[in-house]
Amino acid sequence: MAQRKQQRYELPPYTEGWFQMGWSDDLAIGQLRQLRHFGRTYVMFRGADGRVGVLDDVCPHLGAHLSEGGCVRGNSVRCPYHHWAFDAGGRCTDIPYATKIPVKARITAHAVVERYGMIFMYRNKAGTAPARDLPTMDDFDESSYMRPAKYEFEVEIHGQDIMENSVDSPHFSAVHGHDMPVNTFREVGHELRVTQQTSVRRFGTTLRARLEFHLIEPGFHYVHFPEMPGPAAHVFSSIVPIDERRVCHRLSLRIKRSWVPGFSLVARQFLLWQMMKTYREDMRIWQSKEYLPHPVLCEGDGSIMKLRAWYRQFFDPDEPSVRRLDVLSS
């Protein structure tokens, strides 16, 4: 029997805002998928009109899960139990054996936006309409980039720890063998922007790069590489809680097209290798590390506390600022 190890996360588990639920080209017309996020399940589907809907996964009739054996019919998702059907707005559109649809035959529908080849859902604790529009990415022309490389990782960690990693300068040297990067911070509204100057020894030479982090929300943030060897790169990131102990981390990496035949493809392969190498090095530590609400810091560690202060604004309201979460790992 696996030994259970108790860790402490003195943080609310969930945040509010926009979160990536998947990629547009992974959900064809007539398909549905079960989503497991925020300690519950949702059903996501694409109707005949191409519109994507995300609904709570429980039929209000007798409690069947739409994602467990349900199907898409026209612009609605049909329950497997008695074939009640619901559209992307959560309205019941058909009960095959009834002459009248009950007024209360509705399911909570969530705001969905498709942009940049991705599907986003707005989530807040109250289940109300979005408090703000889906963010945008500055100076981003999707057509100027190659097809994105898509990654989806399930990690046993709190999302704040993953975002801290980006501004934790000393770990780039200790864990990844890079030179110590230099970070410059500035706040733009509720967004935190970080300019990072970094370098690494590869192929007998020093490769230098400038990274621009746009930390907008836990579920919507990105970094672009305006200065680097080869074509410019862009990485979009969305951290979506699965439950109180795990997150789903979705990443989309893009490389700008080059007029030199094959150059972008070579640069893409190198950057993918480098990024996945560093990610797996980090994951090895993430899966077992403890969260310390009051860490002992030294000169050079100040960025971590800046990130924590910024992240705090997205926690579910009415949650205590410090709470203990029992995180179990085998």
PDB file of C-alpha atoms in Angstrom, residues 38-176:
ATOM      1  CA  PHE A  38     -12.214  23.124  -9.786  1.00  0.00           C
ATOM      2  CA  GLY A  39     -13.203  19.954  -7.973  1.00  0.00           C
ATOM      3  CA  ARG A  40     -16.081  19.131 -10.318  1.00  0.00           C
ATOM      4  CA  THR A  41     -16.859  18.035 -13.865  1.00  0.00           C
ATOM      5  CA  TYR A  42     -18.136  20.032 -16.836  1.00  0.00           C
ATOM      6  CA  VAL A  43     -19.215  18.951 -20.299  1.00  0.00           C
ATOM      7  CA  MET A  44     -17.755  20.828 -23.273  1.00  0.00           C
ATOM      8  CA  PHE A  45     -19.238  20.331 -26.745  1.00  0.00           C
ATOM      9  CA  ARG A  46     -19.353  21.868 -30.216  1.00  0.00           C
ATOM     10  CA  GLY A  47     -22.733  22.093 -31.899  1.00  0.00           C
ATOM     11  CA  ALA A  48     -23.604  21.908 -35.585  1.00  0.00           C
ATOM     12  CA  ASP A  49     -23.315  25.707 -35.809  1.00  0.00           C
ATOM     13  CA  GLY A  50     -19.695  25.512 -34.609  1.00  0.00           C
ATOM     14  CA  ARG A  51     -20.392  27.177 -31.273  1.00  0.00           C
ATOM     15  CA  VAL A  52     -18.711  25.705 -28.191  1.00  0.00           C
ATOM     16  CA  GLY A  53     -20.681  25.287 -24.988  1.00  0.00           C
ATOM     17  CA  VAL A  54     -19.466  24.453 -21.480  1.00  0.00           C
ATOM     18  CA  LEU A  55     -22.150  23.349 -19.025  1.00  0.00           C
ATOM     19  CA  ASP A  56     -22.265  21.947 -15.534  1.00  0.00           C
ATOM     20  CA  ASP A  57     -22.157  18.201 -16.059  1.00  0.00           C
ATOM     21  CA  VAL A  58     -25.269  17.168 -14.106  1.00  0.00           C
ATOM     22  CA  CYS A  59     -28.668  16.844 -15.793  1.00  0.00           C
ATOM     23  CA  PRO A  60     -31.333  18.599 -13.657  1.00  0.00           C
ATOM     24  CA  HIS A  61     -33.786  15.770 -14.375  1.00  0.00           C
ATOM     25  CA  LEU A  62     -32.368  12.837 -12.377  1.00  0.00           C
ATOM     26  CA  GLY A  63     -28.710  13.701 -11.989  1.00  0.00           C
ATOM     27  CA  ALA A  64     -27.002  11.811 -14.820  1.00  0.00           C
ATOM     28  CA  HIS A  65     -23.684  13.158 -16.056  1.00  0.00           C
ATOM     29  CA  LEU A  66     -23.976  14.421 -19.615  1.00  0.00           C
ATOM     30  CA  SER A  67     -20.333  13.595 -20.326  1.00  0.00           C
ATOM     31  CA  GLU A  68     -20.785   9.925 -19.389  1.00  0.00           C
ATOM     32  CA  GLY A  69     -22.432   8.502 -22.491  1.00  0.00           C
ATOM     33  CA  GLY A  70     -24.082  11.701 -23.725  1.00  0.00           C
ATOM     34  CA  CYS A  71     -23.867  12.904 -27.312  1.00  0.00           C
ATOM     35  CA  VAL A  72     -24.333  16.018 -29.436  1.00  0.00           C
ATOM     36  CA  ARG A  73     -27.488  16.391 -31.489  1.00  0.00           C
ATOM     37  CA  GLY A  74     -27.686  19.543 -33.592  1.00  0.00           C
ATOM     38  CA  ASN A  75     -26.683  22.420 -31.337  1.00  0.00           C
ATOM     39  CA  SER A  76     -27.441  20.628 -28.076  1.00  0.00           C
ATOM     40  CA  VAL A  77     -25.860  18.013 -25.853  1.00  0.00           C
ATOM     41  CA  ARG A  78     -28.172  15.085 -25.075  1.00  0.00           C
ATOM     42  CA  CYS A  79     -28.315  13.348 -21.711  1.00  0.00           C
ATOM     43  CA  PRO A  80     -27.722   9.567 -21.931  1.00  0.00           C
ATOM     44  CA  TYR A  81     -30.381   8.752 -19.327  1.00  0.00           C
ATOM     45  CA  HIS A  82     -33.688  10.093 -20.742  1.00  0.00           C
ATOM     46  CA  HIS A  83     -32.425  12.083 -23.775  1.00  0.00           C
ATOM     47  CA  TRP A  84     -33.155  15.532 -22.411  1.00  0.00           C
ATOM     48  CA  ALA A  85     -31.145  17.964 -24.577  1.00  0.00           C
ATOM     49  CA  PHE A  86     -29.520  21.293 -23.634  1.00  0.00           C
ATOM     50  CA  ASP A  87     -28.008  24.016 -25.816  1.00  0.00           C
ATOM     51  CA  ALA A  88     -24.843  26.047 -25.202  1.00  0.00           C
ATOM     52  CA  GLY A  89     -26.863  28.524 -23.143  1.00  0.00           C
ATOM     53  CA  GLY A  90     -28.022  25.757 -20.788  1.00  0.00           C
ATOM     54  CA  ARG A  91     -31.643  25.809 -22.016  1.00  0.00           C
ATOM     55  CA  CYS A  92     -33.495  22.536 -22.437  1.00  0.00           C
ATOM     56  CA  THR A  93     -34.354  22.208 -26.122  1.00  0.00           C
ATOM     57  CA  ASP A  94     -35.985  18.788 -26.212  1.00  0.00           C
ATOM     58  CA  ILE A  95     -37.604  16.121 -24.050  1.00  0.00           C
ATOM     59  CA  PRO A  96     -38.664  13.396 -26.488  1.00  0.00           C
ATOM     60  CA  TYR A  97     -41.600  12.106 -24.404  1.00  0.00           C
ATOM     61  CA  ALA A  98     -42.917  15.439 -23.045  1.00  0.00           C
ATOM     62  CA  THR A  99     -45.386  17.878 -24.558  1.00  0.00           C
ATOM     63  CA  LYS A 100     -44.109  20.764 -22.442  1.00  0.00           C
ATOM     64  CA  ILE A 101     -40.591  21.564 -21.219  1.00  0.00           C
ATOM     65  CA  PRO A 102     -40.513  22.521 -17.506  1.00  0.00           C
ATOM     66  CA  VAL A 103     -39.453  26.092 -16.778  1.00  0.00           C
ATOM     67  CA  LYS A 104     -36.712  24.866 -14.435  1.00  0.00           C
ATOM     68  CA  ALA A 105     -35.215  22.538 -17.043  1.00  0.00           C
ATOM     69  CA  ARG A 106     -31.936  24.434 -17.297  1.00  0.00           C
ATOM     70  CA  ILE A 107     -28.265  23.792 -16.621  1.00  0.00           C
ATOM     71  CA  THR A 108     -25.726  26.413 -15.600  1.00  0.00           C
ATOM     72  CA  ALA A 109     -23.839  27.517 -18.704  1.00  0.00           C
ATOM     73  CA  HIS A 110     -20.429  29.167 -18.540  1.00  0.00           C
ATOM     74  CA  ALA A 111     -19.093  31.998 -20.677  1.00  0.00           C
ATOM     75  CA  VAL A 112     -16.914  30.665 -23.504  1.00  0.00           C
ATOM     76  CA  VAL A 113     -14.679  32.513 -25.968  1.00  0.00           C
ATOM     77  CA  GLU A 114     -12.556  31.028 -28.753  1.00  0.00           C
ATOM     78  CA  ARG A 115      -9.468  33.007 -29.650  1.00  0.00           C
ATOM     79  CA  TYR A 116      -5.902  32.291 -30.792  1.00  0.00           C
ATOM     80  CA  GLY A 117      -6.905  28.710 -31.623  1.00  0.00           C
ATOM     81  CA  MET A 118      -7.857  28.030 -27.998  1.00  0.00           C
ATOM     82  CA  ILE A 119     -11.095  27.606 -26.035  1.00  0.00           C
ATOM     83  CA  PHE A 120     -11.477  29.705 -22.882  1.00  0.00           C
ATOM     84  CA  MET A 121     -14.043  29.517 -20.086  1.00  0.00           C
ATOM     85  CA  TYR A 122     -14.716  32.135 -17.439  1.00  0.00           C
ATOM     86  CA  ARG A 123     -15.002  30.803 -13.910  1.00  0.00           C
ATOM     87  CA  ASN A 124     -15.782  32.489 -10.613  1.00  0.00           C
ATOM     88  CA  LYS A 125     -17.007  31.170  -7.287  1.00  0.00           C
ATOM     89  CA  ALA A 126     -20.450  32.753  -7.624  1.00  0.00           C
ATOM     90  CA  GLY A 127     -21.013  31.334 -11.111  1.00  0.00           C
ATOM     91  CA  THR A 128     -21.973  34.753 -12.486  1.00  0.00           C
ATOM     92  CA  ALA A 129     -21.223  36.472 -15.798  1.00  0.00           C
ATOM     93  CA  PRO A 130     -17.610  37.515 -16.498  1.00  0.00           C
ATOM     94  CA  ALA A 131     -16.365  40.486 -14.524  1.00  0.00           C
ATOM     95  CA  ARG A 132     -14.002  41.315 -17.408  1.00  0.00           C
ATOM     96  CA  ASP A 133     -13.522  40.397 -21.046  1.00  0.00           C
ATOM     97  CA  LEU A 134     -11.084  37.726 -22.146  1.00  0.00           C
ATOM     98  CA  PRO A 135      -7.620  39.340 -22.151  1.00  0.00           C
ATOM     99  CA  THR A 136      -5.718  39.866 -25.373  1.00  0.00           C
ATOM    100  CA  MET A 137      -2.081  39.321 -26.304  1.00  0.00           C
ATOM    101  CA  ASP A 138      -0.155  42.428 -27.373  1.00  0.00           C
ATOM    102  CA  ASP A 139       1.191  42.562 -30.919  1.00  0.00           C
ATOM    103  CA  PHE A 140       0.299  38.938 -31.596  1.00  0.00           C
ATOM    104  CA  ASP A 141      -0.395  37.962 -35.206  1.00  0.00           C
ATOM    105  CA  GLU A 142      -1.193  34.244 -35.232  1.00  0.00           C
ATOM    106  CA  SER A 143      -0.582  33.971 -38.980  1.00  0.00           C
ATOM    107  CA  SER A 144       3.074  35.019 -38.601  1.00  0.00           C
ATOM    108  CA  TYR A 145       3.856  31.938 -36.490  1.00  0.00           C
ATOM    109  CA  MET A 146       4.210  28.260 -37.284  1.00  0.00           C
ATOM    110  CA  ARG A 147       1.594  25.830 -36.033  1.00  0.00           C
ATOM    111  CA  PRO A 148       1.875  25.678 -32.216  1.00  0.00           C
ATOM    112  CA  ALA A 149       3.328  22.777 -30.274  1.00  0.00           C
ATOM    113  CA  LYS A 150       0.724  21.874 -27.627  1.00  0.00           C
ATOM    114  CA  TYR A 151       1.401  20.417 -24.203  1.00  0.00           C
ATOM    115  CA  GLU A 152      -0.838  19.454 -21.305  1.00  0.00           C
ATOM    116  CA  PHE A 153       0.621  18.412 -17.956  1.00  0.00           C
ATOM    117  CA  GLU A 154      -1.075  17.275 -14.762  1.00  0.00           C
ATOM    118  CA  VAL A 155       1.026  18.419 -11.815  1.00  0.00           C
ATOM    119  CA  GLU A 156       0.509  17.860  -8.100  1.00  0.00           C
ATOM    120  CA  ILE A 157       1.150  21.433  -7.013  1.00  0.00           C
ATOM    121  CA  HIS A 158      -0.622  24.750  -6.431  1.00  0.00           C
ATOM    122  CA  GLY A 159      -0.701  27.036  -9.458  1.00  0.00           C
ATOM    123  CA  GLN A 160       1.038  29.854  -7.590  1.00  0.00           C
ATOM    124  CA  ASP A 161       4.156  27.698  -7.230  1.00  0.00           C
ATOM    125  CA  ILE A 162       4.370  27.239 -11.006  1.00  0.00           C
ATOM    126  CA  MET A 163       4.122  30.972 -11.613  1.00  0.00           C
ATOM    127  CA  GLU A 164       6.683  31.700  -8.901  1.00  0.00           C
ATOM    128  CA  ASN A 165       9.083  29.544 -10.865  1.00  0.00           C
ATOM    129  CA  SER A 166       9.231  32.076 -13.708  1.00  0.00           C
ATOM    130  CA  VAL A 167      10.578  34.842 -11.466  1.00  0.00           C
ATOM    131  CA  ASP A 168      12.769  32.669  -9.227  1.00  0.00           C
ATOM    132  CA  SER A 169      16.093  33.823 -10.677  1.00  0.00           C
ATOM    133  CA  PRO A 170      18.513  31.670  -8.608  1.00  0.00           C
ATOM    134  CA  HIS A 171      16.858  28.376  -9.615  1.00  0.00           C
ATOM    135  CA  PHE A 172      17.700  28.957 -13.297  1.00  0.00           C
ATOM    136  CA  SER A 173      21.347  28.506 -12.393  1.00  0.00           C
ATOM    137  CA  ALA A 174      20.956  25.803  -9.725  1.00  0.00           C
ATOM    138  CA  VAL A 175      18.442  23.590 -11.546  1.00  0.00           C
ATOM    139  CA  HIS A 176      18.921  24.343 -15.235  1.00  0.00           C
TER     140      HIS A 176
END
